[in-house]
Amino acid sequence: MAHNQISPTSAQMGLSRDEELFALREMLLIRRFEEKAGQLYGMGVIAGFCHLYIGQEAVVVGVKMAAKEGDQFTTSYRDHGHMLAMGMDAKGVMAELAGRRSGYSKGKGGSMHMFSREKNFYGGHGIVGAPAPIGAGVAFANAYRENSCVSIAFFGEGAANQGQVYESFNMAALWRLPIVFIIENNRYAMGTAISRATAQTQCHRRGEAFSIPAKQIDGMDIRVVKAAASEAIDWCRSGKGPYLLEILTYRYRGHSMSDPAKYRSKEEVDRMREEHDPIEQVRLRLLADGVSEEELKKIDASVRKIVAEAVEFATADKEPEVKELFTDVLM
Amino acid sequence: MSINILMPALSPTMEEGKLSKWLKNEGDSVRAGDVVAEIETDKATMEVEAADDGVLAKILIPAGTEHVAVNAPIAIMVEEGGSLDDISAAPSSSELTKNTHSEEISTPHSIEPDAAPSSTRHPIDAPEIPAGTTMISMTMREALRDAMAEEMRRDSDVFIMGEEVAEYQGAYKVTQGLLQEFGAKRVVDTPITEYGFTGIGIGAAFAGLRPIIEFMTFNFSMQAIDHIVNSAAKTLYMSGGQINCPIVFRGPNGAAARVGAQHSQDFAAWYAQIPGLIVIAPSNARDAKGLLKAAIRNDNPVVFLENEILYGKSADVPAIEDFVLPIGRAYIARAGEHVTLISFSIGVIYALAAAGELAKEGIEAEVIDLRTLRPMDLPTIIQSVKKTGRCVAIEEGWPQCGISAELAMCIQEEAFDYLDAPILRVTGKNVPMPYAANLEKLALPSIEEIIHSAKAVLYRD
């Protein structure tokens, strides 16, 4: 198993035009959704913690494109993008952000705590390292039932310093659990740059200690993400045990809505947006491939419509009934 | 000069064991380190090594003898060339099989579980135990094992995971035989990583399996309490009822014996505070079996607090095909009218012993075994306190924000006008558990303290 490759070969990377169009639409949906969520936060419709995924869209969409029906996702609190990628309804997610009764958690979970058994999404966890063992537990159930599904656990490079992550790596490798651990390395754990918090900044190298095959890849190029994720997921599905992907990405917005952004320069953010934007890369390739600007605008319009309807739904929805305070504590 | 070879202890809580085999005969020369005998308890087998060079002059306890007290002399060695005349004062073997431990009433670890006469136990539980049901005496250890084995036979989604649960057969032998019956897929040894394997168990439960997570002791559950509280207990609520977590966290909780502060503490109050958890703490083998089966079948996360000192204690367990007790129901372990003593787990054993002593002075104490700490069976508690007007709450845990504190508050909310005296509590002292035997005894609740408090609420000296 080759370790530490920076990216798959270009031959592995190619996406068909339909795949590119699908990727564009999915990433745009996340971006427009998150832009709107940020606006609603400013208007006071959404409160508390709200962590936006803008800039990181290619990670979750690329992995989802590589996954099969039945594969499960678990992530931490920057989770809106993961839910949309898993096919959860934008209305239900937005209503939950607004704390309304038709939200995925009846308004009782909020931005960080949403789930969908139907869509195989196991959270939405407020504790940053939790997706590693919980995802490994979902993988344990897959192995136990021999259902050939793969569990995919996402967490940040900051969370990757937590002990529970390594405990999970160890057991997943020991028991050959079908799980892809994905470190979404967006360079900043809240406001702390990776080099200020992490002794070995090449996060993928941590797989070696557990004999887990690992790769570090460019997470701003969805072709790379999809190709690497396919390889990783296939590895797991074939019964060879876990796989670790360190996906290099970047979040354009603050850690949460109250981020002072003093820890990085505006130039750094602008350079990422202008030179590496995952959506713009797909858009330019599609244009070069002969897709018309008009067709791309139609996609954007259709996405904006979904988001507008979600906002309308969420703001018109009522708060949970008072009796819901005491339900769902025990079954 | 002669040297006694003493019956060794296999664990801090072992009081007696079986001398299964002698590997040396009288008259044999023995070198220090030679294995001279094998002893066993229900937990484990151990070899007895000679500590000195010499001759095995006399075997005091024949092979196959059961109930040999810890520290009883089992053989006498003399120096090479020494005389057997040196051992003329050796005690007879019949004296040696008696427990040489002091039997002071305040020694909590030597109290028998059935201190109360069995006639005072009246089964109020559902399901009723039908008349004529065969009862089998078994230890709590066996009852817990049987409960797990029965549920694993019944439901292939049930599995057990933890440190030393499989090949070692359980650090406290609670999982003995499960690996042999169910195989390594369902009886899973883990590395020493509670945080990780607790999270894995919870993930598996989210995905629909029914894990039993064994903590070697609940002391180590502190490594994992984040997942128990933040993941297991809250996800049903945070998911709006979509994702439940059918999991049991079990293992010994509370004071063990002579293991010091980090291995001897009661976390009942910690877990009993958390919405979304069920917390169970049985005091006897019957309840342990019926409630563990109920816990495994329950669709919620259950913290099941066992007690190392009670593992070897026996009680009658109904030989019913499916003996499942209701969660959330207290049990009146002894009926009485003068004062209500409320406790759980090993505290019930102290309370029953105290009630036995109080009865000699004409004080009839009602002893309530909470069995489930969350949800707490307040109606049974309130009914009893309304009858007696006086209450003492007993627990091994620390007093501040403890189960006793909660009981006192609930009683004053629900039955203030019925109280004829302030509620008192007998708890562990506000200190980390000391190691020294005398200090450890003082740190734990004692039967004298319970008697004293019961008399105090009755305004009797």
mmCIF file with all atom_site columns, C-alpha atoms in Angstrom, chain A residues 190-283:
data_model
loop_
_atom_site.group_PDB
_atom_site.id
_atom_site.type_symbol
_atom_site.label_atom_id
_atom_site.label_alt_id
_atom_site.label_comp_id
_atom_site.label_asym_id
_atom_site.label_entity_id
_atom_site.label_seq_id
_atom_site.pdbx_PDB_ins_code
_atom_site.Cartn_x
_atom_site.Cartn_y
_atom_site.Cartn_z
_atom_site.occupancy
_atom_site.B_iso_or_equiv
_atom_site.pdbx_formal_charge
_atom_site.auth_seq_id
_atom_site.auth_comp_id
_atom_site.auth_asym_id
_atom_site.auth_atom_id
_atom_site.pdbx_PDB_model_num
ATOM 1  C CA . MET A 1 190 ? -10.971 27.414 15.935  1.00 0.00 ? 190 MET A CA 1
ATOM 2  C CA . GLY A 1 191 ? -8.282  30.153 15.957  1.00 0.00 ? 191 GLY A CA 1
ATOM 3  C CA . THR A 1 192 ? -5.235  27.966 16.481  1.00 0.00 ? 192 THR A CA 1
ATOM 4  C CA . ALA A 1 193 ? -3.127  27.270 13.403  1.00 0.00 ? 193 ALA A CA 1
ATOM 5  C CA . ILE A 1 194 ? -2.189  23.616 13.035  1.00 0.00 ? 194 ILE A CA 1
ATOM 6  C CA . SER A 1 195 ? 1.514   24.314 13.571  1.00 0.00 ? 195 SER A CA 1
ATOM 7  C CA . ARG A 1 196 ? 0.723   25.901 16.933  1.00 0.00 ? 196 ARG A CA 1
ATOM 8  C CA . ALA A 1 197 ? -1.217  22.875 18.216  1.00 0.00 ? 197 ALA A CA 1
ATOM 9  C CA . THR A 1 198 ? 0.129   19.827 16.454  1.00 0.00 ? 198 THR A CA 1
ATOM 10 C CA . ALA A 1 199 ? 3.675   18.480 16.725  1.00 0.00 ? 199 ALA A CA 1
ATOM 11 C CA . GLN A 1 200 ? 3.441   16.406 13.527  1.00 0.00 ? 200 GLN A CA 1
ATOM 12 C CA . THR A 1 201 ? 1.453   18.496 11.115  1.00 0.00 ? 201 THR A CA 1
ATOM 13 C CA . GLN A 1 202 ? 1.352   15.782 8.454   1.00 0.00 ? 202 GLN A CA 1
ATOM 14 C CA . CYS A 1 203 ? -1.817  14.285 9.961   1.00 0.00 ? 203 CYS A CA 1
ATOM 15 C CA . HIS A 1 204 ? -1.992  11.355 7.564   1.00 0.00 ? 204 HIS A CA 1
ATOM 16 C CA . ARG A 1 205 ? 1.261   10.025 9.022   1.00 0.00 ? 205 ARG A CA 1
ATOM 17 C CA . ARG A 1 206 ? -0.662  9.094  12.127  1.00 0.00 ? 206 ARG A CA 1
ATOM 18 C CA . GLY A 1 207 ? -2.119  6.118  10.314  1.00 0.00 ? 207 GLY A CA 1
ATOM 19 C CA . GLU A 1 208 ? 1.290   4.481  10.129  1.00 0.00 ? 208 GLU A CA 1
ATOM 20 C CA . ALA A 1 209 ? 1.442   3.936  13.878  1.00 0.00 ? 209 ALA A CA 1
ATOM 21 C CA . PHE A 1 210 ? -1.626  1.707  13.580  1.00 0.00 ? 210 PHE A CA 1
ATOM 22 C CA . SER A 1 211 ? -0.779  0.130  10.223  1.00 0.00 ? 211 SER A CA 1
ATOM 23 C CA . ILE A 1 212 ? -3.693  2.026  8.699   1.00 0.00 ? 212 ILE A CA 1
ATOM 24 C CA . PRO A 1 213 ? -3.074  2.995  5.068   1.00 0.00 ? 213 PRO A CA 1
ATOM 25 C CA . ALA A 1 214 ? -3.268  6.745  4.706   1.00 0.00 ? 214 ALA A CA 1
ATOM 26 C CA . LYS A 1 215 ? -3.118  9.528  2.133   1.00 0.00 ? 215 LYS A CA 1
ATOM 27 C CA . GLN A 1 216 ? -2.984  13.274 2.178   1.00 0.00 ? 216 GLN A CA 1
ATOM 28 C CA . ILE A 1 217 ? -4.953  14.817 -0.676  1.00 0.00 ? 217 ILE A CA 1
ATOM 29 C CA . ASP A 1 218 ? -6.031  18.173 -2.081  1.00 0.00 ? 218 ASP A CA 1
ATOM 30 C CA . GLY A 1 219 ? -9.544  18.762 -0.810  1.00 0.00 ? 219 GLY A CA 1
ATOM 31 C CA . MET A 1 220 ? -10.202 21.781 -2.992  1.00 0.00 ? 220 MET A CA 1
ATOM 32 C CA . ASP A 1 221 ? -10.292 19.588 -6.147  1.00 0.00 ? 221 ASP A CA 1
ATOM 33 C CA . ILE A 1 222 ? -13.359 17.386 -6.080  1.00 0.00 ? 222 ILE A CA 1
ATOM 34 C CA . ARG A 1 223 ? -11.865 15.015 -8.671  1.00 0.00 ? 223 ARG A CA 1
ATOM 35 C CA . VAL A 1 224 ? -9.028  14.236 -6.307  1.00 0.00 ? 224 VAL A CA 1
ATOM 36 C CA . VAL A 1 225 ? -11.369 13.796 -3.382  1.00 0.00 ? 225 VAL A CA 1
ATOM 37 C CA . LYS A 1 226 ? -13.672 11.455 -5.238  1.00 0.00 ? 226 LYS A CA 1
ATOM 38 C CA . ALA A 1 227 ? -10.810 9.332  -6.599  1.00 0.00 ? 227 ALA A CA 1
ATOM 39 C CA . ALA A 1 228 ? -9.069  9.004  -3.244  1.00 0.00 ? 228 ALA A CA 1
ATOM 40 C CA . ALA A 1 229 ? -12.318 8.344  -1.397  1.00 0.00 ? 229 ALA A CA 1
ATOM 41 C CA . SER A 1 230 ? -13.247 5.634  -3.906  1.00 0.00 ? 230 SER A CA 1
ATOM 42 C CA . GLU A 1 231 ? -9.946  3.917  -3.296  1.00 0.00 ? 231 GLU A CA 1
ATOM 43 C CA . ALA A 1 232 ? -10.344 4.232  0.467   1.00 0.00 ? 232 ALA A CA 1
ATOM 44 C CA . ILE A 1 233 ? -13.954 3.042  0.527   1.00 0.00 ? 233 ILE A CA 1
ATOM 45 C CA . ASP A 1 234 ? -13.199 0.107  -1.776  1.00 0.00 ? 234 ASP A CA 1
ATOM 46 C CA . TRP A 1 235 ? -10.351 -0.871 0.531   1.00 0.00 ? 235 TRP A CA 1
ATOM 47 C CA . CYS A 1 236 ? -12.700 -0.912 3.502   1.00 0.00 ? 236 CYS A CA 1
ATOM 48 C CA . ARG A 1 237 ? -15.529 -2.668 1.691   1.00 0.00 ? 237 ARG A CA 1
ATOM 49 C CA . SER A 1 238 ? -13.213 -5.452 0.610   1.00 0.00 ? 238 SER A CA 1
ATOM 50 C CA . GLY A 1 239 ? -12.609 -6.323 4.269   1.00 0.00 ? 239 GLY A CA 1
ATOM 51 C CA . LYS A 1 240 ? -9.074  -4.999 4.585   1.00 0.00 ? 240 LYS A CA 1
ATOM 52 C CA . GLY A 1 241 ? -9.842  -2.758 7.549   1.00 0.00 ? 241 GLY A CA 1
ATOM 53 C CA . PRO A 1 242 ? -9.794  1.014  8.051   1.00 0.00 ? 242 PRO A CA 1
ATOM 54 C CA . TYR A 1 243 ? -8.316  3.734  5.862   1.00 0.00 ? 243 TYR A CA 1
ATOM 55 C CA . LEU A 1 244 ? -7.230  7.265  6.757   1.00 0.00 ? 244 LEU A CA 1
ATOM 56 C CA . LEU A 1 245 ? -7.578  10.278 4.487   1.00 0.00 ? 245 LEU A CA 1
ATOM 57 C CA . GLU A 1 246 ? -6.186  13.658 5.393   1.00 0.00 ? 246 GLU A CA 1
ATOM 58 C CA . ILE A 1 247 ? -8.055  16.069 3.150   1.00 0.00 ? 247 ILE A CA 1
ATOM 59 C CA . LEU A 1 248 ? -6.480  19.505 2.904   1.00 0.00 ? 248 LEU A CA 1
ATOM 60 C CA . THR A 1 249 ? -9.180  22.131 2.773   1.00 0.00 ? 249 THR A CA 1
ATOM 61 C CA . TYR A 1 250 ? -9.960  25.662 3.868   1.00 0.00 ? 250 TYR A CA 1
ATOM 62 C CA . ARG A 1 251 ? -12.883 27.403 5.490   1.00 0.00 ? 251 ARG A CA 1
ATOM 63 C CA . TYR A 1 252 ? -13.528 30.885 4.226   1.00 0.00 ? 252 TYR A CA 1
ATOM 64 C CA . ARG A 1 253 ? -15.674 31.963 7.118   1.00 0.00 ? 253 ARG A CA 1
ATOM 65 C CA . GLY A 1 254 ? -14.834 32.147 10.780  1.00 0.00 ? 254 GLY A CA 1
ATOM 66 C CA . HIS A 1 255 ? -14.848 29.151 13.095  1.00 0.00 ? 255 HIS A CA 1
ATOM 67 C CA . SER A 1 256 ? -18.315 30.155 14.178  1.00 0.00 ? 256 SER A CA 1
ATOM 68 C CA . MET A 1 257 ? -20.368 33.307 13.696  1.00 0.00 ? 257 MET A CA 1
ATOM 69 C CA . SER A 1 258 ? -18.551 35.120 16.493  1.00 0.00 ? 258 SER A CA 1
ATOM 70 C CA . ASP A 1 259 ? -15.049 34.649 15.077  1.00 0.00 ? 259 ASP A CA 1
ATOM 71 C CA . PRO A 1 260 ? -12.881 37.818 15.254  1.00 0.00 ? 260 PRO A CA 1
ATOM 72 C CA . ALA A 1 261 ? -10.638 36.466 12.430  1.00 0.00 ? 261 ALA A CA 1
ATOM 73 C CA . LYS A 1 262 ? -7.508  37.925 14.002  1.00 0.00 ? 262 LYS A CA 1
ATOM 74 C CA . TYR A 1 263 ? -5.478  34.737 13.573  1.00 0.00 ? 263 TYR A CA 1
ATOM 75 C CA . ARG A 1 264 ? -5.103  34.789 9.782   1.00 0.00 ? 264 ARG A CA 1
ATOM 76 C CA . SER A 1 265 ? -4.719  37.451 7.142   1.00 0.00 ? 265 SER A CA 1
ATOM 77 C CA . LYS A 1 266 ? -7.408  38.591 4.766   1.00 0.00 ? 266 LYS A CA 1
ATOM 78 C CA . GLU A 1 267 ? -4.890  38.019 1.958   1.00 0.00 ? 267 GLU A CA 1
ATOM 79 C CA . GLU A 1 268 ? -4.610  34.353 2.855   1.00 0.00 ? 268 GLU A CA 1
ATOM 80 C CA . VAL A 1 269 ? -8.375  33.918 2.721   1.00 0.00 ? 269 VAL A CA 1
ATOM 81 C CA . ASP A 1 270 ? -8.691  35.874 -0.520  1.00 0.00 ? 270 ASP A CA 1
ATOM 82 C CA . ARG A 1 271 ? -5.931  33.853 -2.175  1.00 0.00 ? 271 ARG A CA 1
ATOM 83 C CA . MET A 1 272 ? -7.712  30.577 -1.334  1.00 0.00 ? 272 MET A CA 1
ATOM 84 C CA . ARG A 1 273 ? -11.046 31.881 -2.596  1.00 0.00 ? 273 ARG A CA 1
ATOM 85 C CA . GLU A 1 274 ? -9.619  33.261 -5.813  1.00 0.00 ? 274 GLU A CA 1
ATOM 86 C CA . GLU A 1 275 ? -7.147  30.540 -6.704  1.00 0.00 ? 275 GLU A CA 1
ATOM 87 C CA . HIS A 1 276 ? -8.494  27.331 -5.198  1.00 0.00 ? 276 HIS A CA 1
ATOM 88 C CA . ASP A 1 277 ? -12.226 27.626 -4.868  1.00 0.00 ? 277 ASP A CA 1
ATOM 89 C CA . PRO A 1 278 ? -13.665 24.119 -5.325  1.00 0.00 ? 278 PRO A CA 1
ATOM 90 C CA . ILE A 1 279 ? -16.846 25.318 -7.025  1.00 0.00 ? 279 ILE A CA 1
ATOM 91 C CA . GLU A 1 280 ? -15.110 27.718 -9.400  1.00 0.00 ? 280 GLU A CA 1
ATOM 92 C CA . GLN A 1 281 ? -12.741 24.927 -10.484 1.00 0.00 ? 281 GLN A CA 1
ATOM 93 C CA . VAL A 1 282 ? -15.677 22.755 -11.570 1.00 0.00 ? 282 VAL A CA 1
ATOM 94 C CA . ARG A 1 283 ? -17.428 25.698 -13.194 1.00 0.00 ? 283 ARG A CA 1
#
